[in-house]
Amino acid sequence: MDRKTALIVFAHQNPASFNAAVRDAAVQELEAQGFKVVVSDLYAMKFRASATKDDIIGDLKNPDKFQYGEETMLAWKDGRLSEDIRQEQDKVKQADLIIFQFPMYWFSVPAILKGWIDRVLTQGFAFSLQNMYSNGIFRGKKAMLSFTTGSTQSMCSPDGINGDINVVLWPLQNGTLNFCGFQVLAPQIFWGPGHCPPDVRAKLLEGWRARLKGLLEENPLTFPPCEFFDLSFM
Ligand code: FMN
């Protein structure tokens, strides 16, 4: 049987953080299952967050009216994306499973991870107008969000002060992962580990390890298929 590959895209500054402990648990559990595990440690790599002309090698098609999406799509076709983007795209290509590991920042991902999404998931490579959502390019791959919060679970419930966490996660889970065709596994949410005593944090990690053992057997989240929508205008 082919060896499966997992990519962990990790966005935390501190190697001693709870997020790092969560990442390490995933590396150990997945390796124990025979996975090859690759980690992109974005802060350690000093991964550039901003999407600029520097992402394209060589001449721009339209330098006077620069359009990042159009130019990166052409550069992807010609193999002219910057080396850091190409390396991450290679990792995505190899991966059967991608875990995004991060602390929630402002109801979203830290800027460095948003930069990874903006710069790595270029048109052509990650989606096209013909290949999106249930026809998406990464249909054969699984992806999931694993993150920590400062909030409690009750604050992120439908009647909590922050509102329903599923609404918060819709842009990432549907607008990014499902859009690119990934089978999206349920998020792994660590509620307020900073407020938990060490024994509770240890239990949270134990629960994560237990989930990882059966992760690939889990049914992904469901989203409405493309056939439900009128796309004839495209
Ligand atoms: N916690 C939330 O629950 N919701 C937020 O929107 C949120 N935004 C944050 C924005 C910034 C810039 C920072 C620094 C923290 C924010 N937090 C938020 C708290 C972090 O999510 C929390 O400190 C982190 O998940 C704890 O994990 P760690 O101990 O591994 O750092």
PDB file of C-alpha atoms and ligand atoms in Angstrom:
ATOM      1  CA  MET A   1       0.000   0.000   0.000  1.00  0.00           C
ATOM      2  CA  ASP A   2       1.193   3.526  -0.819  1.00  0.00           C
ATOM      3  CA  ARG A   3       2.424   5.506   2.140  1.00  0.00           C
ATOM      4  CA  LYS A   4       0.098   8.409   2.867  1.00  0.00           C
ATOM      5  CA  THR A   5       1.406  11.918   3.400  1.00  0.00           C
ATOM      6  CA  ALA A   6       0.121  14.508   5.855  1.00  0.00           C
ATOM      7  CA  LEU A   7       1.007  18.186   5.728  1.00  0.00           C
ATOM      8  CA  ILE A   8       0.652  20.257   8.888  1.00  0.00           C
ATOM      9  CA  VAL A   9       0.583  23.971   8.186  1.00  0.00           C
ATOM     10  CA  PHE A  10       1.559  25.382  11.556  1.00  0.00           C
ATOM     11  CA  ALA A  11       1.173  29.011  12.579  1.00  0.00           C
ATOM     12  CA  HIS A  12       2.392  29.753  16.093  1.00  0.00           C
ATOM     13  CA  GLN A  13       5.416  31.765  17.133  1.00  0.00           C
ATOM     14  CA  ASN A  14       6.268  29.761  20.224  1.00  0.00           C
ATOM     15  CA  PRO A  15       7.682  26.208  20.111  1.00  0.00           C
ATOM     16  CA  ALA A  16       6.607  25.811  23.762  1.00  0.00           C
ATOM     17  CA  SER A  17       2.973  26.784  23.072  1.00  0.00           C
ATOM     18  CA  PHE A  18      -0.054  24.556  23.429  1.00  0.00           C
ATOM     19  CA  ASN A  19      -0.431  24.780  19.651  1.00  0.00           C
ATOM     20  CA  ALA A  20       3.056  23.308  19.279  1.00  0.00           C
ATOM     21  CA  ALA A  21       2.128  20.476  21.648  1.00  0.00           C
ATOM     22  CA  VAL A  22      -0.964  19.802  19.525  1.00  0.00           C
ATOM     23  CA  ARG A  23       1.195  19.744  16.394  1.00  0.00           C
ATOM     24  CA  ASP A  24       3.714  17.387  17.989  1.00  0.00           C
ATOM     25  CA  ALA A  25       0.930  15.012  19.052  1.00  0.00           C
ATOM     26  CA  ALA A  26      -0.338  14.966  15.458  1.00  0.00           C
ATOM     27  CA  VAL A  27       3.142  14.293  14.069  1.00  0.00           C
ATOM     28  CA  GLN A  28       3.625  11.375  16.484  1.00  0.00           C
ATOM     29  CA  GLU A  29       0.183   9.838  15.982  1.00  0.00           C
ATOM     30  CA  LEU A  30       0.239  10.120  12.209  1.00  0.00           C
ATOM     31  CA  GLU A  31       3.783   8.784  11.943  1.00  0.00           C
ATOM     32  CA  ALA A  32       2.734   5.869  14.155  1.00  0.00           C
ATOM     33  CA  GLN A  33       0.009   5.171  11.570  1.00  0.00           C
ATOM     34  CA  GLY A  34       2.644   5.064   8.830  1.00  0.00           C
ATOM     35  CA  PHE A  35       2.131   8.543   7.453  1.00  0.00           C
ATOM     36  CA  LYS A  36       4.966  10.599   6.104  1.00  0.00           C
ATOM     37  CA  VAL A  37       4.412  13.902   7.950  1.00  0.00           C
ATOM     38  CA  VAL A  38       5.629  17.226   6.606  1.00  0.00           C
ATOM     39  CA  VAL A  39       5.360  20.386   8.727  1.00  0.00           C
ATOM     40  CA  SER A  40       5.382  23.901   7.342  1.00  0.00           C
ATOM     41  CA  ASP A  41       6.275  25.976  10.407  1.00  0.00           C
ATOM     42  CA  LEU A  42       5.322  29.339   8.964  1.00  0.00           C
ATOM     43  CA  TYR A  43       6.883  31.681  11.546  1.00  0.00           C
ATOM     44  CA  ALA A  44      10.088  29.637  11.677  1.00  0.00           C
ATOM     45  CA  MET A  45      10.192  29.782   7.870  1.00  0.00           C
ATOM     46  CA  LYS A  46       9.486  33.540   8.010  1.00  0.00           C
ATOM     47  CA  PHE A  47       6.809  32.837   5.442  1.00  0.00           C
ATOM     48  CA  ARG A  48       5.814  36.037   3.692  1.00  0.00           C
ATOM     49  CA  ALA A  49       2.155  36.907   4.212  1.00  0.00           C
ATOM     50  CA  SER A  50       1.604  39.582   1.601  1.00  0.00           C
ATOM     51  CA  ALA A  51       0.586  38.769  -1.955  1.00  0.00           C
ATOM     52  CA  THR A  52       2.727  41.009  -4.178  1.00  0.00           C
ATOM     53  CA  LYS A  53       4.480  41.212  -7.553  1.00  0.00           C
ATOM     54  CA  ASP A  54       7.496  39.553  -5.909  1.00  0.00           C
ATOM     55  CA  ASP A  55       5.597  36.258  -6.105  1.00  0.00           C
ATOM     56  CA  ILE A  56       6.076  36.223  -9.868  1.00  0.00           C
ATOM     57  CA  ILE A  57       9.391  35.540 -11.553  1.00  0.00           C
ATOM     58  CA  GLY A  58      10.020  37.275 -14.874  1.00  0.00           C
ATOM     59  CA  ASP A  59       7.894  39.652 -16.879  1.00  0.00           C
ATOM     60  CA  LEU A  60       4.383  40.564 -15.843  1.00  0.00           C
ATOM     61  CA  LYS A  61       1.666  40.315 -18.446  1.00  0.00           C
ATOM     62  CA  ASN A  62       0.180  43.655 -17.504  1.00  0.00           C
ATOM     63  CA  PRO A  63       2.557  45.639 -15.265  1.00  0.00           C
ATOM     64  CA  ASP A  64       0.537  48.872 -15.564  1.00  0.00           C
ATOM     65  CA  LYS A  65      -2.640  47.248 -14.362  1.00  0.00           C
ATOM     66  CA  PHE A  66      -1.323  44.578 -12.031  1.00  0.00           C
ATOM     67  CA  GLN A  67      -3.856  41.898 -11.097  1.00  0.00           C
ATOM     68  CA  TYR A  68      -2.452  39.426  -8.582  1.00  0.00           C
ATOM     69  CA  GLY A  69      -4.874  36.578  -9.360  1.00  0.00           C
ATOM     70  CA  GLU A  70      -4.418  36.775 -13.119  1.00  0.00           C
ATOM     71  CA  GLU A  71      -0.627  37.162 -12.966  1.00  0.00           C
ATOM     72  CA  THR A  72      -0.130  34.316 -10.490  1.00  0.00           C
ATOM     73  CA  MET A  73      -2.345  32.037 -12.576  1.00  0.00           C
ATOM     74  CA  LEU A  74      -0.150  32.679 -15.624  1.00  0.00           C
ATOM     75  CA  ALA A  75       3.009  32.326 -13.557  1.00  0.00           C
ATOM     76  CA  TRP A  76       1.751  29.010 -12.134  1.00  0.00           C
ATOM     77  CA  LYS A  77       1.143  27.708 -15.687  1.00  0.00           C
ATOM     78  CA  ASP A  78       4.681  28.652 -16.741  1.00  0.00           C
ATOM     79  CA  GLY A  79       6.412  27.550 -13.511  1.00  0.00           C
ATOM     80  CA  ARG A  80       7.276  31.182 -12.681  1.00  0.00           C
ATOM     81  CA  LEU A  81       5.923  31.434  -9.143  1.00  0.00           C
ATOM     82  CA  SER A  82       8.469  32.287  -6.463  1.00  0.00           C
ATOM     83  CA  GLU A  83      10.353  29.377  -4.929  1.00  0.00           C
ATOM     84  CA  ASP A  84       8.613  29.588  -1.521  1.00  0.00           C
ATOM     85  CA  ILE A  85       5.184  29.264  -3.139  1.00  0.00           C
ATOM     86  CA  ARG A  86       6.292  26.421  -5.407  1.00  0.00           C
ATOM     87  CA  GLN A  87       7.680  24.512  -2.444  1.00  0.00           C
ATOM     88  CA  GLU A  88       4.382  24.823  -0.556  1.00  0.00           C
ATOM     89  CA  GLN A  89       2.405  23.836  -3.660  1.00  0.00           C
ATOM     90  CA  ASP A  90       4.565  20.719  -3.991  1.00  0.00           C
ATOM     91  CA  LYS A  91       3.777  19.836  -0.380  1.00  0.00           C
ATOM     92  CA  VAL A  92       0.044  20.304  -1.011  1.00  0.00           C
ATOM     93  CA  LYS A  93       0.270  18.149  -4.149  1.00  0.00           C
ATOM     94  CA  GLN A  94       1.924  15.326  -2.192  1.00  0.00           C
ATOM     95  CA  ALA A  95      -0.476  15.524   0.756  1.00  0.00           C
ATOM     96  CA  ASP A  96      -3.449  13.222   1.296  1.00  0.00           C
ATOM     97  CA  LEU A  97      -4.351  15.134   4.453  1.00  0.00           C
ATOM     98  CA  ILE A  98      -3.676  18.741   5.442  1.00  0.00           C
ATOM     99  CA  ILE A  99      -4.083  19.967   9.011  1.00  0.00           C
ATOM    100  CA  PHE A 100      -4.023  23.703   9.613  1.00  0.00           C
ATOM    101  CA  GLN A 101      -2.858  24.242  13.196  1.00  0.00           C
ATOM    102  CA  PHE A 102      -3.210  27.760  14.640  1.00  0.00           C
ATOM    103  CA  PRO A 103      -4.526  29.983  17.407  1.00  0.00           C
ATOM    104  CA  MET A 104      -7.717  31.762  16.406  1.00  0.00           C
ATOM    105  CA  TYR A 105      -6.993  35.434  15.705  1.00  0.00           C
ATOM    106  CA  TRP A 106      -9.884  37.827  15.248  1.00  0.00           C
ATOM    107  CA  PHE A 107     -12.359  35.039  14.398  1.00  0.00           C
ATOM    108  CA  SER A 108      -9.982  33.808  11.720  1.00  0.00           C
ATOM    109  CA  VAL A 109      -6.431  32.581  11.108  1.00  0.00           C
ATOM    110  CA  PRO A 110      -3.256  34.524  11.979  1.00  0.00           C
ATOM    111  CA  ALA A 111      -2.118  36.798   9.136  1.00  0.00           C
ATOM    112  CA  ILE A 112       0.841  34.556   8.300  1.00  0.00           C
ATOM    113  CA  LEU A 113      -1.531  31.654   7.643  1.00  0.00           C
ATOM    114  CA  LYS A 114      -3.923  33.847   5.681  1.00  0.00           C
ATOM    115  CA  GLY A 115      -0.871  34.771   3.611  1.00  0.00           C
ATOM    116  CA  TRP A 116      -0.175  31.084   2.997  1.00  0.00           C
ATOM    117  CA  ILE A 117      -3.772  30.653   1.797  1.00  0.00           C
ATOM    118  CA  ASP A 118      -3.624  33.752  -0.411  1.00  0.00           C
ATOM    119  CA  ARG A 119      -0.259  32.935  -1.958  1.00  0.00           C
ATOM    120  CA  VAL A 120      -0.219  29.125  -2.200  1.00  0.00           C
ATOM    121  CA  LEU A 121      -3.778  28.377  -3.333  1.00  0.00           C
ATOM    122  CA  THR A 122      -3.397  30.138  -6.672  1.00  0.00           C
ATOM    123  CA  GLN A 123      -5.864  29.912  -9.531  1.00  0.00           C
ATOM    124  CA  GLY A 124      -5.004  26.989 -11.778  1.00  0.00           C
ATOM    125  CA  PHE A 125      -3.208  25.146  -9.004  1.00  0.00           C
ATOM    126  CA  ALA A 126      -6.004  25.079  -6.410  1.00  0.00           C
ATOM    127  CA  PHE A 127      -9.132  26.014  -8.341  1.00  0.00           C
ATOM    128  CA  SER A 128     -10.496  27.113 -11.663  1.00  0.00           C
ATOM    129  CA  LEU A 129     -13.910  28.307 -12.696  1.00  0.00           C
ATOM    130  CA  GLN A 130     -14.610  24.777 -13.982  1.00  0.00           C
ATOM    131  CA  ASN A 131     -13.087  23.110 -10.948  1.00  0.00           C
ATOM    132  CA  MET A 132     -14.475  24.370  -7.696  1.00  0.00           C
ATOM    133  CA  TYR A 133     -16.531  23.128  -4.764  1.00  0.00           C
ATOM    134  CA  SER A 134     -17.755  19.554  -5.419  1.00  0.00           C
ATOM    135  CA  ASN A 135     -15.841  19.559  -8.730  1.00  0.00           C
ATOM    136  CA  GLY A 136     -12.795  21.004  -6.980  1.00  0.00           C
ATOM    137  CA  ILE A 137      -9.212  20.162  -7.810  1.00  0.00           C
ATOM    138  CA  PHE A 138      -8.390  18.640  -4.399  1.00  0.00           C
ATOM    139  CA  ARG A 139     -11.381  16.247  -4.281  1.00  0.00           C
ATOM    140  CA  GLY A 140      -9.132  13.332  -3.354  1.00  0.00           C
ATOM    141  CA  LYS A 141      -7.603  15.102  -0.359  1.00  0.00           C
ATOM    142  CA  LYS A 142      -8.794  15.748   3.180  1.00  0.00           C
ATOM    143  CA  ALA A 143      -8.234  18.923   5.136  1.00  0.00           C
ATOM    144  CA  MET A 144      -9.165  20.221   8.543  1.00  0.00           C
ATOM    145  CA  LEU A 145      -8.797  23.157  10.884  1.00  0.00           C
ATOM    146  CA  SER A 146      -7.299  22.488  14.295  1.00  0.00           C
ATOM    147  CA  PHE A 147      -7.119  25.547  16.502  1.00  0.00           C
ATOM    148  CA  THR A 148      -7.081  27.030  19.947  1.00  0.00           C
ATOM    149  CA  THR A 149      -9.206  29.890  21.214  1.00  0.00           C
ATOM    150  CA  GLY A 150      -9.216  32.367  24.036  1.00  0.00           C
ATOM    151  CA  SER A 151     -13.004  32.065  24.229  1.00  0.00           C
ATOM    152  CA  THR A 152     -14.978  29.385  25.965  1.00  0.00           C
ATOM    153  CA  GLN A 153     -17.256  27.029  24.030  1.00  0.00           C
ATOM    154  CA  SER A 154     -20.375  28.666  25.459  1.00  0.00           C
ATOM    155  CA  MET A 155     -19.247  32.096  24.203  1.00  0.00           C
ATOM    156  CA  CYS A 156     -19.094  30.581  20.675  1.00  0.00           C
ATOM    157  CA  SER A 157     -22.502  28.900  20.785  1.00  0.00           C
ATOM    158  CA  PRO A 158     -25.488  30.181  18.775  1.00  0.00           C
ATOM    159  CA  ASP A 159     -26.742  32.158  21.758  1.00  0.00           C
ATOM    160  CA  GLY A 160     -23.280  33.043  23.080  1.00  0.00           C
ATOM    161  CA  ILE A 161     -21.735  36.508  22.927  1.00  0.00           C
ATOM    162  CA  ASN A 162     -19.467  35.599  19.963  1.00  0.00           C
ATOM    163  CA  GLY A 163     -22.159  33.785  18.020  1.00  0.00           C
ATOM    164  CA  ASP A 164     -22.094  30.329  16.453  1.00  0.00           C
ATOM    165  CA  ILE A 165     -18.564  29.030  15.744  1.00  0.00           C
ATOM    166  CA  ASN A 166     -19.912  27.353  12.585  1.00  0.00           C
ATOM    167  CA  VAL A 167     -20.678  30.790  11.177  1.00  0.00           C
ATOM    168  CA  VAL A 168     -17.182  31.974  12.095  1.00  0.00           C
ATOM    169  CA  LEU A 169     -15.659  28.962  10.311  1.00  0.00           C
ATOM    170  CA  TRP A 170     -17.812  29.157   7.156  1.00  0.00           C
ATOM    171  CA  PRO A 171     -15.380  31.354   5.175  1.00  0.00           C
ATOM    172  CA  LEU A 172     -12.473  28.997   5.853  1.00  0.00           C
ATOM    173  CA  GLN A 173     -14.269  25.668   5.705  1.00  0.00           C
ATOM    174  CA  ASN A 174     -16.553  26.446   2.789  1.00  0.00           C
ATOM    175  CA  GLY A 175     -15.030  29.481   1.062  1.00  0.00           C
ATOM    176  CA  THR A 176     -11.490  28.110   1.073  1.00  0.00           C
ATOM    177  CA  LEU A 177     -11.290  24.361   1.748  1.00  0.00           C
ATOM    178  CA  ASN A 178     -14.543  23.174   0.211  1.00  0.00           C
ATOM    179  CA  PHE A 179     -14.093  25.672  -2.639  1.00  0.00           C
ATOM    180  CA  CYS A 180     -10.813  23.955  -3.550  1.00  0.00           C
ATOM    181  CA  GLY A 181     -12.556  20.583  -3.380  1.00  0.00           C
ATOM    182  CA  PHE A 182     -11.037  19.277  -0.145  1.00  0.00           C
ATOM    183  CA  GLN A 183     -13.091  16.824   1.891  1.00  0.00           C
ATOM    184  CA  VAL A 184     -13.349  18.926   5.029  1.00  0.00           C
ATOM    185  CA  LEU A 185     -13.092  17.040   8.303  1.00  0.00           C
ATOM    186  CA  ALA A 186     -14.818  18.434  11.381  1.00  0.00           C
ATOM    187  CA  PRO A 187     -12.695  21.070  13.085  1.00  0.00           C
ATOM    188  CA  GLN A 188     -10.679  20.227  16.167  1.00  0.00           C
ATOM    189  CA  ILE A 189     -11.299  23.059  18.599  1.00  0.00           C
ATOM    190  CA  PHE A 190      -9.344  23.517  21.822  1.00  0.00           C
ATOM    191  CA  TRP A 191     -11.412  25.937  23.852  1.00  0.00           C
ATOM    192  CA  GLY A 192      -9.354  28.346  25.932  1.00  0.00           C
ATOM    193  CA  PRO A 193      -6.332  26.153  26.733  1.00  0.00           C
ATOM    194  CA  GLY A 194      -4.657  29.208  28.235  1.00  0.00           C
ATOM    195  CA  HIS A 195      -7.241  29.169  31.023  1.00  0.00           C
ATOM    196  CA  CYS A 196      -6.917  25.433  31.710  1.00  0.00           C
ATOM    197  CA  PRO A 197      -4.708  23.813  34.378  1.00  0.00           C
ATOM    198  CA  PRO A 198      -2.004  21.423  33.110  1.00  0.00           C
ATOM    199  CA  ASP A 199      -4.029  18.274  33.813  1.00  0.00           C
ATOM    200  CA  VAL A 200      -6.924  19.558  31.706  1.00  0.00           C
ATOM    201  CA  ARG A 201      -4.541  20.509  28.889  1.00  0.00           C
ATOM    202  CA  ALA A 202      -3.074  17.006  29.058  1.00  0.00           C
ATOM    203  CA  LYS A 203      -6.612  15.564  28.729  1.00  0.00           C
ATOM    204  CA  LEU A 204      -7.270  17.773  25.702  1.00  0.00           C
ATOM    205  CA  LEU A 205      -4.152  16.379  24.054  1.00  0.00           C
ATOM    206  CA  GLU A 206      -5.191  12.830  24.909  1.00  0.00           C
ATOM    207  CA  GLY A 207      -8.553  13.433  23.232  1.00  0.00           C
ATOM    208  CA  TRP A 208      -6.776  14.754  20.140  1.00  0.00           C
ATOM    209  CA  ARG A 209      -4.504  11.706  19.995  1.00  0.00           C
ATOM    210  CA  ALA A 210      -7.556   9.433  20.263  1.00  0.00           C
ATOM    211  CA  ARG A 211      -9.314  11.300  17.450  1.00  0.00           C
ATOM    212  CA  LEU A 212      -6.240  11.107  15.216  1.00  0.00           C
ATOM    213  CA  LYS A 213      -6.264   7.319  15.430  1.00  0.00           C
ATOM    214  CA  GLY A 214      -9.554   7.213  13.501  1.00  0.00           C
ATOM    215  CA  LEU A 215      -9.297  10.494  11.617  1.00  0.00           C
ATOM    216  CA  LEU A 216      -9.224   9.078   8.108  1.00  0.00           C
ATOM    217  CA  GLU A 217     -12.305   6.955   8.750  1.00  0.00           C
ATOM    218  CA  GLU A 218     -14.372  10.009   9.697  1.00  0.00           C
ATOM    219  CA  ASN A 219     -17.098  11.216   7.376  1.00  0.00           C
ATOM    220  CA  PRO A 220     -16.315  14.687   6.091  1.00  0.00           C
ATOM    221  CA  LEU A 221     -18.665  17.625   6.593  1.00  0.00           C
ATOM    222  CA  THR A 222     -21.353  17.925   3.942  1.00  0.00           C
ATOM    223  CA  PHE A 223     -21.797  20.904   1.641  1.00  0.00           C
ATOM    224  CA  PRO A 224     -24.345  21.290  -1.164  1.00  0.00           C
ATOM    225  CA  PRO A 225     -22.984  19.971  -4.495  1.00  0.00           C
ATOM    226  CA  CYS A 226     -22.519  22.222  -7.550  1.00  0.00           C
ATOM    227  CA  GLU A 227     -25.547  20.605  -9.237  1.00  0.00           C
ATOM    228  CA  PHE A 228     -27.783  22.404  -6.736  1.00  0.00           C
ATOM    229  CA  PHE A 229     -26.833  25.766  -8.229  1.00  0.00           C
ATOM    230  CA  ASP A 230     -27.423  27.473 -11.562  1.00  0.00           C
ATOM    231  CA  LEU A 231     -23.932  28.121 -12.936  1.00  0.00           C
ATOM    232  CA  SER A 232     -25.071  28.652 -16.543  1.00  0.00           C
ATOM    233  CA  PHE A 233     -23.989  32.316 -16.454  1.00  0.00           C
ATOM    234  CA  MET A 234     -20.313  31.270 -16.185  1.00  0.00           C
TER     235      MET A 234
HETATM  236  N1  FMN B   1      -9.434  34.160  20.855  1.00  0.00           N
HETATM  237  C1  FMN B   1     -10.715  33.943  20.441  1.00  0.00           C
HETATM  238  O1  FMN B   1     -11.404  33.113  21.016  1.00  0.00           O
HETATM  239  N2  FMN B   1     -11.259  34.631  19.383  1.00  0.00           N
HETATM  240  C2  FMN B   1     -10.541  35.563  18.710  1.00  0.00           C
HETATM  241  O2  FMN B   1     -11.054  36.157  17.768  1.00  0.00           O
HETATM  242  C3  FMN B   1      -9.189  35.827  19.135  1.00  0.00           C
HETATM  243  N3  FMN B   1      -8.432  36.744  18.497  1.00  0.00           N
HETATM  244  C4  FMN B   1      -7.138  36.940  18.879  1.00  0.00           C
HETATM  245  C5  FMN B   1      -6.354  37.864  18.179  1.00  0.00           C
HETATM  246  C6  FMN B   1      -5.047  38.062  18.525  1.00  0.00           C
HETATM  247  C7  FMN B   1      -4.208  39.009  17.716  1.00  0.00           C
HETATM  248  C8  FMN B   1      -4.485  37.352  19.617  1.00  0.00           C
HETATM  249  C9  FMN B   1      -3.042  37.576  20.011  1.00  0.00           C
HETATM  250  C10 FMN B   1      -5.243  36.444  20.315  1.00  0.00           C
HETATM  251  C11 FMN B   1      -6.579  36.222  19.970  1.00  0.00           C
HETATM  252  N4  FMN B   1      -7.362  35.288  20.632  1.00  0.00           N
HETATM  253  C12 FMN B   1      -8.662  35.083  20.231  1.00  0.00           C
HETATM  254  C13 FMN B   1      -6.802  34.444  21.712  1.00  0.00           C
HETATM  255  C14 FMN B   1      -5.975  33.271  21.136  1.00  0.00           C
HETATM  256  O3  FMN B   1      -6.743  32.500  20.241  1.00  0.00           O
HETATM  257  C15 FMN B   1      -5.444  32.394  22.264  1.00  0.00           C
HETATM  258  O4  FMN B   1      -4.609  33.169  23.052  1.00  0.00           O
HETATM  259  C16 FMN B   1      -4.686  31.192  21.741  1.00  0.00           C
HETATM  260  O5  FMN B   1      -5.532  30.385  20.973  1.00  0.00           O
HETATM  261  C17 FMN B   1      -4.094  30.363  22.863  1.00  0.00           C
HETATM  262  O6  FMN B   1      -3.281  29.317  22.324  1.00  0.00           O
HETATM  263  P1  FMN B   1      -1.697  29.202  22.696  1.00  0.00           P
HETATM  264  O7  FMN B   1      -1.642  29.051  24.179  1.00  0.00           O
HETATM  265  O8  FMN B   1      -1.165  28.006  21.970  1.00  0.00           O
HETATM  266  O9  FMN B   1      -1.071  30.503  22.236  1.00  0.00           O
END
